[in-house]
Amino acid sequence: MGEKPETTESQPLAEYLNQGLPAIVKLGADWCPPCRQMKPILKELAKELKGKVIVLDLDIEKHRDLAEQYGISSIPTTLFYNSKGKLKKKVVGFIGKDQILNILKTP
């Protein structure tokens, strides 16, 4: 993916999830302090896990449809998908790098 984990309107979430890789999708907003704290963590993970895990940092202001689809009422909310594109875990609130890596290791 690159160092800037962000989707664009031209590549919807489903396209990322159909690439056969596990995925981390954080839904947040620029005005949310814990969301901003997670940004550098996600950028670092995107770089470290490039080609192994898809890392996306989505702004709910730009992706309201996803917020509605997943019933997001608090941010940040981080969604973890397996390599088949199936949601395996949903975490509400700030989550650190070690916690993210532990969730990725859990089948």
mmCIF file of C-alpha atoms in Angstrom:
data_model
loop_
_atom_site.group_PDB
_atom_site.id
_atom_site.type_symbol
_atom_site.label_atom_id
_atom_site.label_comp_id
_atom_site.label_asym_id
_atom_site.label_seq_id
_atom_site.Cartn_x
_atom_site.Cartn_y
_atom_site.Cartn_z
ATOM 1 C CA MET A 1 0.000 0.000 0.000
ATOM 2 C CA GLY A 2 2.196 3.039 0.540
ATOM 3 C CA GLU A 3 3.132 5.085 3.464
ATOM 4 C CA LYS A 4 -0.154 7.000 3.424
ATOM 5 C CA PRO A 5 -2.843 4.533 4.490
ATOM 6 C CA GLU A 6 -5.964 6.076 2.981
ATOM 7 C CA THR A 7 -8.597 4.934 0.531
ATOM 8 C CA THR A 8 -9.846 7.038 -2.305
ATOM 9 C CA GLU A 9 -13.323 7.265 -3.762
ATOM 10 C CA SER A 10 -12.057 5.359 -6.799
ATOM 11 C CA GLN A 11 -11.138 2.296 -4.719
ATOM 12 C CA PRO A 12 -13.914 1.303 -2.323
ATOM 13 C CA LEU A 13 -13.279 -0.767 0.788
ATOM 14 C CA ALA A 14 -14.527 -3.980 -0.857
ATOM 15 C CA GLU A 15 -11.709 -3.806 -3.411
ATOM 16 C CA TYR A 16 -9.119 -3.684 -0.633
ATOM 17 C CA LEU A 17 -10.760 -6.576 1.215
ATOM 18 C CA ASN A 18 -10.761 -8.762 -1.899
ATOM 19 C CA GLN A 19 -6.955 -8.717 -2.248
ATOM 20 C CA GLY A 20 -6.435 -11.882 -0.176
ATOM 21 C CA LEU A 21 -4.641 -10.089 2.673
ATOM 22 C CA PRO A 22 -5.696 -9.370 6.248
ATOM 23 C CA ALA A 23 -6.783 -5.761 6.727
ATOM 24 C CA ILE A 24 -6.894 -3.157 9.475
ATOM 25 C CA VAL A 25 -9.463 -0.418 8.883
ATOM 26 C CA LYS A 26 -9.569 2.477 11.348
ATOM 27 C CA LEU A 27 -12.560 4.788 11.147
ATOM 28 C CA GLY A 28 -11.967 8.152 12.777
ATOM 29 C CA ALA A 29 -11.890 11.899 12.194
ATOM 30 C CA ASP A 30 -9.328 14.697 12.247
ATOM 31 C CA TRP A 31 -11.152 16.423 15.120
ATOM 32 C CA CYS A 32 -10.849 13.300 17.334
ATOM 33 C CA PRO A 33 -7.719 13.351 19.590
ATOM 34 C CA PRO A 34 -7.411 9.524 20.003
ATOM 35 C CA CYS A 35 -7.852 9.158 16.223
ATOM 36 C CA ARG A 36 -4.988 11.588 15.653
ATOM 37 C CA GLN A 37 -2.844 9.627 18.141
ATOM 38 C CA MET A 38 -3.399 6.466 16.100
ATOM 39 C CA LYS A 39 -2.357 8.039 12.763
ATOM 40 C CA PRO A 40 1.438 7.646 13.226
ATOM 41 C CA ILE A 41 0.951 4.100 14.551
ATOM 42 C CA LEU A 42 -1.025 3.131 11.450
ATOM 43 C CA LYS A 43 1.496 4.793 9.124
ATOM 44 C CA GLU A 44 4.292 2.845 10.795
ATOM 45 C CA LEU A 45 2.348 -0.425 10.530
ATOM 46 C CA ALA A 46 1.501 0.249 6.874
ATOM 47 C CA LYS A 47 5.218 0.592 6.175
ATOM 48 C CA GLU A 48 6.299 -2.414 8.283
ATOM 49 C CA LEU A 49 3.556 -4.742 7.032
ATOM 50 C CA LYS A 50 3.506 -3.640 3.392
ATOM 51 C CA GLY A 51 2.518 -6.567 1.181
ATOM 52 C CA LYS A 52 1.359 -8.613 4.208
ATOM 53 C CA VAL A 53 -1.487 -6.566 5.697
ATOM 54 C CA ILE A 54 -3.633 -3.787 4.257
ATOM 55 C CA VAL A 55 -3.774 -0.776 6.586
ATOM 56 C CA LEU A 56 -6.445 1.868 6.031
ATOM 57 C CA ASP A 57 -7.131 5.026 8.009
ATOM 58 C CA LEU A 58 -10.533 6.351 6.967
ATOM 59 C CA ASP A 59 -12.162 9.652 7.872
ATOM 60 C CA ILE A 60 -15.830 9.110 8.726
ATOM 61 C CA GLU A 61 -16.564 12.589 7.413
ATOM 62 C CA LYS A 62 -15.576 11.320 3.941
ATOM 63 C CA HIS A 63 -16.887 7.767 4.398
ATOM 64 C CA ARG A 64 -20.222 8.244 6.173
ATOM 65 C CA ASP A 65 -21.622 5.220 4.343
ATOM 66 C CA LEU A 66 -19.093 2.948 6.086
ATOM 67 C CA ALA A 67 -19.852 4.505 9.464
ATOM 68 C CA GLU A 68 -23.540 3.733 8.920
ATOM 69 C CA GLN A 69 -22.874 0.278 7.468
ATOM 70 C CA TYR A 70 -20.860 -0.800 10.516
ATOM 71 C CA GLY A 71 -22.977 1.030 13.086
ATOM 72 C CA ILE A 72 -20.090 3.229 14.202
ATOM 73 C CA SER A 73 -21.267 5.357 17.125
ATOM 74 C CA SER A 74 -17.876 6.073 18.733
ATOM 75 C CA ILE A 75 -14.494 6.785 17.209
ATOM 76 C CA PRO A 76 -11.906 5.623 16.707
ATOM 77 C CA THR A 77 -13.284 2.233 15.733
ATOM 78 C CA THR A 78 -10.830 -0.254 14.266
ATOM 79 C CA LEU A 79 -12.045 -3.161 12.160
ATOM 80 C CA PHE A 80 -9.868 -6.235 11.638
ATOM 81 C CA TYR A 81 -10.518 -8.449 8.624
ATOM 82 C CA ASN A 82 -9.058 -11.839 7.802
ATOM 83 C CA SER A 83 -7.504 -12.626 4.422
ATOM 84 C CA LYS A 84 -10.917 -13.694 3.084
ATOM 85 C CA GLY A 85 -12.371 -10.224 3.744
ATOM 86 C CA LYS A 86 -14.458 -11.381 6.725
ATOM 87 C CA LEU A 87 -14.695 -9.123 9.780
ATOM 88 C CA LYS A 88 -12.931 -10.880 12.668
ATOM 89 C CA LYS A 89 -12.819 -8.152 15.352
ATOM 90 C CA LYS A 90 -14.114 -4.643 16.041
ATOM 91 C CA VAL A 91 -12.348 -2.471 18.642
ATOM 92 C CA VAL A 92 -13.823 0.826 19.832
ATOM 93 C CA GLY A 93 -11.404 3.394 21.254
ATOM 94 C CA PHE A 94 -7.666 3.972 21.043
ATOM 95 C CA ILE A 95 -5.618 0.871 20.338
ATOM 96 C CA GLY A 96 -1.824 0.766 20.417
ATOM 97 C CA LYS A 97 0.651 -0.927 18.111
ATOM 98 C CA ASP A 98 1.252 -3.952 20.361
ATOM 99 C CA GLN A 99 -2.490 -4.551 20.718
ATOM 100 C CA ILE A 100 -2.955 -4.303 16.951
ATOM 101 C CA LEU A 101 -0.134 -6.773 16.314
ATOM 102 C CA ASN A 102 -1.573 -9.207 18.887
ATOM 103 C CA ILE A 103 -4.996 -9.081 17.217
ATOM 104 C CA LEU A 104 -3.383 -9.720 13.827
ATOM 105 C CA LYS A 105 -1.650 -12.833 15.238
ATOM 106 C CA THR A 106 -4.905 -14.221 16.664
ATOM 107 C CA PRO A 107 -6.639 -16.588 14.225
#
